[in-house]
CSV table of C-alpha atoms in Angstrom, one decimal:
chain,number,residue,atom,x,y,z
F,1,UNK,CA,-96.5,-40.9,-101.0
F,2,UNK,CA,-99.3,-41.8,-98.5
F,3,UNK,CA,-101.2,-38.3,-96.7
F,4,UNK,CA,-102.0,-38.4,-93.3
F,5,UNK,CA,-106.2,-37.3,-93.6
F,6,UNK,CA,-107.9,-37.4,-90.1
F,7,UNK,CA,-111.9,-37.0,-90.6
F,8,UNK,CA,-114.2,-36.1,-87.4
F,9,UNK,CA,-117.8,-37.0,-88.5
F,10,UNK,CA,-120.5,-37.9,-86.7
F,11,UNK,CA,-124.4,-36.5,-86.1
F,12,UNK,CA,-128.0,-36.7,-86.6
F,13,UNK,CA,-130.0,-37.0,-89.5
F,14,UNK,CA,-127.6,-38.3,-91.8
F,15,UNK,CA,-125.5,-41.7,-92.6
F,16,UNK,CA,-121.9,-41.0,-91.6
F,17,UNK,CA,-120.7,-44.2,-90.5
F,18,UNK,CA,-121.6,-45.0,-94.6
F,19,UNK,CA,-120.5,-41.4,-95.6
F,20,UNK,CA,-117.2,-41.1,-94.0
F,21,UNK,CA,-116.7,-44.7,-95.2
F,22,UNK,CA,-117.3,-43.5,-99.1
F,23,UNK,CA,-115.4,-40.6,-98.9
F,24,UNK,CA,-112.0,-42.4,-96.9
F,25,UNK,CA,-112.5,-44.9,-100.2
F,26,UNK,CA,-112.8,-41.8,-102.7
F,27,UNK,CA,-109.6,-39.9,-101.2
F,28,UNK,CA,-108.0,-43.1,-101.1
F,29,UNK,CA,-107.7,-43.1,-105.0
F,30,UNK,CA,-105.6,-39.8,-104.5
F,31,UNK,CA,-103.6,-41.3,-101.9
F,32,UNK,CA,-104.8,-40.2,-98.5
F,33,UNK,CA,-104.8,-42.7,-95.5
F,34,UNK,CA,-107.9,-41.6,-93.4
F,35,UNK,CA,-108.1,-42.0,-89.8
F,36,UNK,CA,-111.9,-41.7,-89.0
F,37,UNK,CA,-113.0,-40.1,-86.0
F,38,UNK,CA,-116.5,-40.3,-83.8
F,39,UNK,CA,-115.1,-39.4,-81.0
F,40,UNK,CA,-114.5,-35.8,-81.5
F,41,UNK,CA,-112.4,-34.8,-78.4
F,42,UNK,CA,-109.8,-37.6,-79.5
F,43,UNK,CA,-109.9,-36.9,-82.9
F,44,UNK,CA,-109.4,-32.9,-81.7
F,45,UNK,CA,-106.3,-34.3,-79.8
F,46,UNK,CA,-105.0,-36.2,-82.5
F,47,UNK,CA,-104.6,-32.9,-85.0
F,48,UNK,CA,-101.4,-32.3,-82.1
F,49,UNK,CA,-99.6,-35.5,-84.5
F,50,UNK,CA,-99.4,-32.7,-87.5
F,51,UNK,CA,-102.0,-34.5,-90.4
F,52,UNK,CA,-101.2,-33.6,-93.9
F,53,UNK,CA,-105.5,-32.7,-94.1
F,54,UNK,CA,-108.2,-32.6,-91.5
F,55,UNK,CA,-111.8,-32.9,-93.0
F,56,UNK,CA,-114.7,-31.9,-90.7
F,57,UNK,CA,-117.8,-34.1,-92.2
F,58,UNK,CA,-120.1,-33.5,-89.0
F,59,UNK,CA,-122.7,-32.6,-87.6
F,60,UNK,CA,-121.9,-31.6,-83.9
F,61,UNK,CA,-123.2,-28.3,-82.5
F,62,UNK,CA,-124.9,-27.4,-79.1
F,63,UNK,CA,-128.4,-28.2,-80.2
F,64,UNK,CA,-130.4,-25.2,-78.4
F,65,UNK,CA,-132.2,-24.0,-81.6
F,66,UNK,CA,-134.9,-26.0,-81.7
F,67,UNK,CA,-136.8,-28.4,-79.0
F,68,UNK,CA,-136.6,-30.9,-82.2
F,69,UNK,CA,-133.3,-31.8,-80.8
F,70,UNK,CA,-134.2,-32.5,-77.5
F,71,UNK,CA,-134.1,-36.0,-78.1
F,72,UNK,CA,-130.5,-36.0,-79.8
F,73,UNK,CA,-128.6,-33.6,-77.5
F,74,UNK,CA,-127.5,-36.4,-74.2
F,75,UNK,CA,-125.7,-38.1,-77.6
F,76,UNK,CA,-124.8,-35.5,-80.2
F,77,UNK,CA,-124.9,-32.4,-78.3
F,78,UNK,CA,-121.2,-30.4,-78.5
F,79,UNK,CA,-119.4,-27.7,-77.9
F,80,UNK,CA,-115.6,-27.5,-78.7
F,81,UNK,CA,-113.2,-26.4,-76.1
F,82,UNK,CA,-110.6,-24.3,-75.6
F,83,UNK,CA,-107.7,-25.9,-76.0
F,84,UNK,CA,-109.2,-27.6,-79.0
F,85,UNK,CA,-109.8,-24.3,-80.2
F,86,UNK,CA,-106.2,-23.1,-79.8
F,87,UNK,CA,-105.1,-26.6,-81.2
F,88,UNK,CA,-107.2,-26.6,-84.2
F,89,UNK,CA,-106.4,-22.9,-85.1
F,90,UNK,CA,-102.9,-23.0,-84.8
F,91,UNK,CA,-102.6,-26.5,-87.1
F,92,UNK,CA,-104.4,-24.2,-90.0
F,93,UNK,CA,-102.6,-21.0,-89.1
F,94,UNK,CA,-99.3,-23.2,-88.9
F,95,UNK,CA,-99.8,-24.2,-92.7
F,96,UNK,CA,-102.6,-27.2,-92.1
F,97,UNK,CA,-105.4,-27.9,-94.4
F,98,UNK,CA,-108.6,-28.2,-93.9
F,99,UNK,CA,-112.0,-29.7,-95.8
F,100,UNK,CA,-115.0,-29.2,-94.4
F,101,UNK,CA,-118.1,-30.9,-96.4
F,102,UNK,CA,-121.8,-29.8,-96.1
F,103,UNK,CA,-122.9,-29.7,-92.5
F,104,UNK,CA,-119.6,-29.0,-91.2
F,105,UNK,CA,-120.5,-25.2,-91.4
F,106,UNK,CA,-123.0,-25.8,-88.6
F,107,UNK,CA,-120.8,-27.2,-86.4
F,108,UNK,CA,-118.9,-25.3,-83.3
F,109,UNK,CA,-121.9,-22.8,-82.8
F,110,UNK,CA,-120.1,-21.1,-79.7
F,111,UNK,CA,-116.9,-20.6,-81.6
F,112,UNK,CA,-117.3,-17.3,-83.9
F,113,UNK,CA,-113.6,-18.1,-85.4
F,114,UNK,CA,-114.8,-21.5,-86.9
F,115,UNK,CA,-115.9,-19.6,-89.8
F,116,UNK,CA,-113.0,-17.8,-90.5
F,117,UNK,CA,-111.4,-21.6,-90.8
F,118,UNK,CA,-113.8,-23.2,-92.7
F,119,UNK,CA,-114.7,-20.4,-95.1
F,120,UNK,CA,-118.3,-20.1,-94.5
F,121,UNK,CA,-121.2,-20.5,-92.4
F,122,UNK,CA,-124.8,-21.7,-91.8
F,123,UNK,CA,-127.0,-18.9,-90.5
F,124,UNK,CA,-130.4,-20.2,-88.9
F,125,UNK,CA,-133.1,-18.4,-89.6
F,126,UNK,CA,-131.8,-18.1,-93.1
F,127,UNK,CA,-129.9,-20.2,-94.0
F,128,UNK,CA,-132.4,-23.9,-95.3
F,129,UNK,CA,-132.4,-26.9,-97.5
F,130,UNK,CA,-135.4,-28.7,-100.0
F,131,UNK,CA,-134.7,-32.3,-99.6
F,132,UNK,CA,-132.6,-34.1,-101.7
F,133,UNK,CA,-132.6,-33.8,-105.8
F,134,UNK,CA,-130.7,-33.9,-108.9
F,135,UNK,CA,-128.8,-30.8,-109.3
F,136,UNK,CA,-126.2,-29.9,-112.0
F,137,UNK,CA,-123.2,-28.1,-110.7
F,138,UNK,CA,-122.3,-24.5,-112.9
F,139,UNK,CA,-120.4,-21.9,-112.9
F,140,UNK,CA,-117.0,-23.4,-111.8
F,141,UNK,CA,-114.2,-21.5,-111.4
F,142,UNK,CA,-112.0,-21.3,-113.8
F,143,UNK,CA,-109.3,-19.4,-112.3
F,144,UNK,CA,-108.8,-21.3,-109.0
F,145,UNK,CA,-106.6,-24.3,-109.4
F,146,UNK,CA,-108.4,-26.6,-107.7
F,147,UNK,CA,-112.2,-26.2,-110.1
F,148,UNK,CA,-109.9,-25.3,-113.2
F,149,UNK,CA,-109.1,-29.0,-113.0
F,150,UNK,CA,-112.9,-30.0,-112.7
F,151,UNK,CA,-115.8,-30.1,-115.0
F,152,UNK,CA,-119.5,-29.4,-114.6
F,153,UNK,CA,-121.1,-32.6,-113.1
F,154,UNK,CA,-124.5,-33.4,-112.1
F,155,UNK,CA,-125.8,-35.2,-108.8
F,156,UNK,CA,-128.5,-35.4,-105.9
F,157,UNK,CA,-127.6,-33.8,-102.9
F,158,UNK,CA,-129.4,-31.4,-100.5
F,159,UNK,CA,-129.2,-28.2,-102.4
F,160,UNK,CA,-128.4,-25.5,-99.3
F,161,UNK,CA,-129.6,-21.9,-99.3
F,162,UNK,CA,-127.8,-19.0,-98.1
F,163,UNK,CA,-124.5,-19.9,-96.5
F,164,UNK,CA,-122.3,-17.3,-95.1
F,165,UNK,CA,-118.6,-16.8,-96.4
F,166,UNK,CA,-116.5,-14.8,-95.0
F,167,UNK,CA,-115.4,-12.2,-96.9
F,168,UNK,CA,-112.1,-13.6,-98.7
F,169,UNK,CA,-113.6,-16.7,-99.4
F,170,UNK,CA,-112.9,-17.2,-103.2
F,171,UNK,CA,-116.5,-19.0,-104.5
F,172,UNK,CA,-115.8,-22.2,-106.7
F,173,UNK,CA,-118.9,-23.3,-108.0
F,174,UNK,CA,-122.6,-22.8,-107.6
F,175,UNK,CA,-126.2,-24.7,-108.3
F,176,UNK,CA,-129.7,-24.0,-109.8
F,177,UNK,CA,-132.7,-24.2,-107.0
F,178,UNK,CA,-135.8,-25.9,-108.4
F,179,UNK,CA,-137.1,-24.8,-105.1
F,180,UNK,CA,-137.0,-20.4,-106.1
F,181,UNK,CA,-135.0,-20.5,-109.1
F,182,UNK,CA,-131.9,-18.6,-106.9
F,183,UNK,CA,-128.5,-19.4,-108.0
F,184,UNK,CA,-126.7,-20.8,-104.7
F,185,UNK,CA,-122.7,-21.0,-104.2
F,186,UNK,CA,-121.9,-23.9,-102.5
F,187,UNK,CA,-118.3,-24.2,-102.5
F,188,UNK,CA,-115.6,-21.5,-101.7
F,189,UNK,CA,-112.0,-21.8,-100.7
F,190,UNK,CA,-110.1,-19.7,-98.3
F,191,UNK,CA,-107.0,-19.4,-96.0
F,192,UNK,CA,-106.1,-18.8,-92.5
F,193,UNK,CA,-102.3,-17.7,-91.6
F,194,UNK,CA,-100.3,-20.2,-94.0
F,195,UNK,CA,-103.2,-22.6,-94.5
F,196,UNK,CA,-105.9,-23.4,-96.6
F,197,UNK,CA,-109.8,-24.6,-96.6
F,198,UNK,CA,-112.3,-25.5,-98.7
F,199,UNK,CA,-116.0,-25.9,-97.7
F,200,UNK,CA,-118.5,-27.7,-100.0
F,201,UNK,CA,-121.9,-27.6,-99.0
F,202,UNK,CA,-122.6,-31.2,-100.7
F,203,UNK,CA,-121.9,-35.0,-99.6
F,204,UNK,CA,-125.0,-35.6,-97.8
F,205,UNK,CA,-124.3,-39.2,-98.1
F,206,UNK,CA,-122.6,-42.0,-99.9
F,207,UNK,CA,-124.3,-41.5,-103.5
F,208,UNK,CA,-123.5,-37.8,-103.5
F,209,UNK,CA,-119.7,-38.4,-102.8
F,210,UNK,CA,-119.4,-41.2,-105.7
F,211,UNK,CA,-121.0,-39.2,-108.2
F,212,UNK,CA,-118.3,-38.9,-111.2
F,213,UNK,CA,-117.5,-35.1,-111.4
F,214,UNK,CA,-118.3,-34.8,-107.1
F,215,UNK,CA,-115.1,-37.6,-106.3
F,216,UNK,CA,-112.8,-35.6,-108.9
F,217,UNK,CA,-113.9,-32.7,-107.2
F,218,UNK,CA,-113.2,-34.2,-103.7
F,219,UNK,CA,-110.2,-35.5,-104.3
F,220,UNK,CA,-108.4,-32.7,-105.9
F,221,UNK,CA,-109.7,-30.2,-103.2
F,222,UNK,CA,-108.2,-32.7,-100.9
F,223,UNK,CA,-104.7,-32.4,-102.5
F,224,UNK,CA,-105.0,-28.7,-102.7
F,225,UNK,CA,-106.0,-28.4,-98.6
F,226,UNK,CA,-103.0,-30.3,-98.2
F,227,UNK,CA,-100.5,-28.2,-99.8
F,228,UNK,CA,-99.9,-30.6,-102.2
F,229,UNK,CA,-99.1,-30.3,-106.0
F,230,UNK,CA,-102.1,-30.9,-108.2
């Protein structure tokens, strides 16, 4: 049976024309037809066709926290509206699934209920990355269907500090940072009405995603999102 995955990606400082591509071939292998989106206010429209799985890989927020981003706002600069709010929140609520992958928890700055959809949240000020390294992936899991099913893997990836879950948000895995020595969590799962997320804090690009252990993981969180049987 083929699953109905529509991706939104997009966004600076990062590869997602090669990313998206990479993970569309990785879900693929699990049976998911992906229908990429740059555009993100016809991809928003499209989630009214009922997907089996949306995954946010993007990096599309309103830009005002840093001059830095002057330069990228005319063409990356976003901010989601109301009826996509409404149309997004009801396809979770409704029983729709949802993976959002590493920068997807900046995304939608203006809309406070993104987090409670996605699971978690970056926090400026706090919330930072070293650049990209090897990093071995601990602590899975073991109760939660989708990690139970996974096994420790290592790869190189931005390792990100201090994201925000919500409260509910059920942690599946966490890292080692060479940078302090913390332990961070950078996965959780969670649910909204009859729905379910996951957010992962890694894919930063195309050798992150095709990392044995990371495209088991990716796959089988997909299947999960979806309401699928693992």
């Amino acid at each position: 049976m083929t699953l109905k995955n529509l991706m939104l990606t997009g966004g600076i400082n990062h590869d997602f024309e090669d990313a998206s591509q990479a993970l569309s071939e990785v879900l693929a292998e699990s049976g998911f037809e992906s229908t990429i989106y740059h555009d993100f206010d016809a991809g928003l429209d499209a989630i009214a066709e009922g997907p089996d799985l949306v995954t946010m890989f993007a990096l599309r927020w309103r830009m005002l926290d840093d001059d830095k981003y002057i330069p990228h706002r005319k063409a990356w600069a976003y901010e989601i509206s109301d009826t996509h709010r409404e149309l997004l929140s009801n396809y979770i609520a409704t029983g729709g699934g949802l993976l959002g992958l590493h920068t997807s928890a900046i995304c939608f700055d203006t809309w406070p209920e993104w987090q409670q959809l996605l699971g978690a949240k970056w926090v400026w000020g706090e919330s930072f990355h070293p650049e990209p390294a090897e990093m071995e992936i601990i602590n899975l899991n073991l109760e939660h269907p989708v990690t139970q099913r996974c096994s420790t893997f290592t790869l190189i990836d931005e390792l990100y500090h201090n994201i925000e879950p919500v409260d509910d948000a059920e942690p599946l895995f966490q890292a080692i940072s060479a940078e302090d020595g913390s332990t961070q969590t950078l996965a959780w799962s969670n649910s909204f009405g009859k729905g379910r997320s996951i957010y992962s804090a890694l894919a930063h690009d195309r050798l992150s995603i095709k990392a044995p252990g990371h495209s088991a993981f990716l796959q089988t969180a997909a299947t999960w999102c979806a309401g699928e049987s693992l």
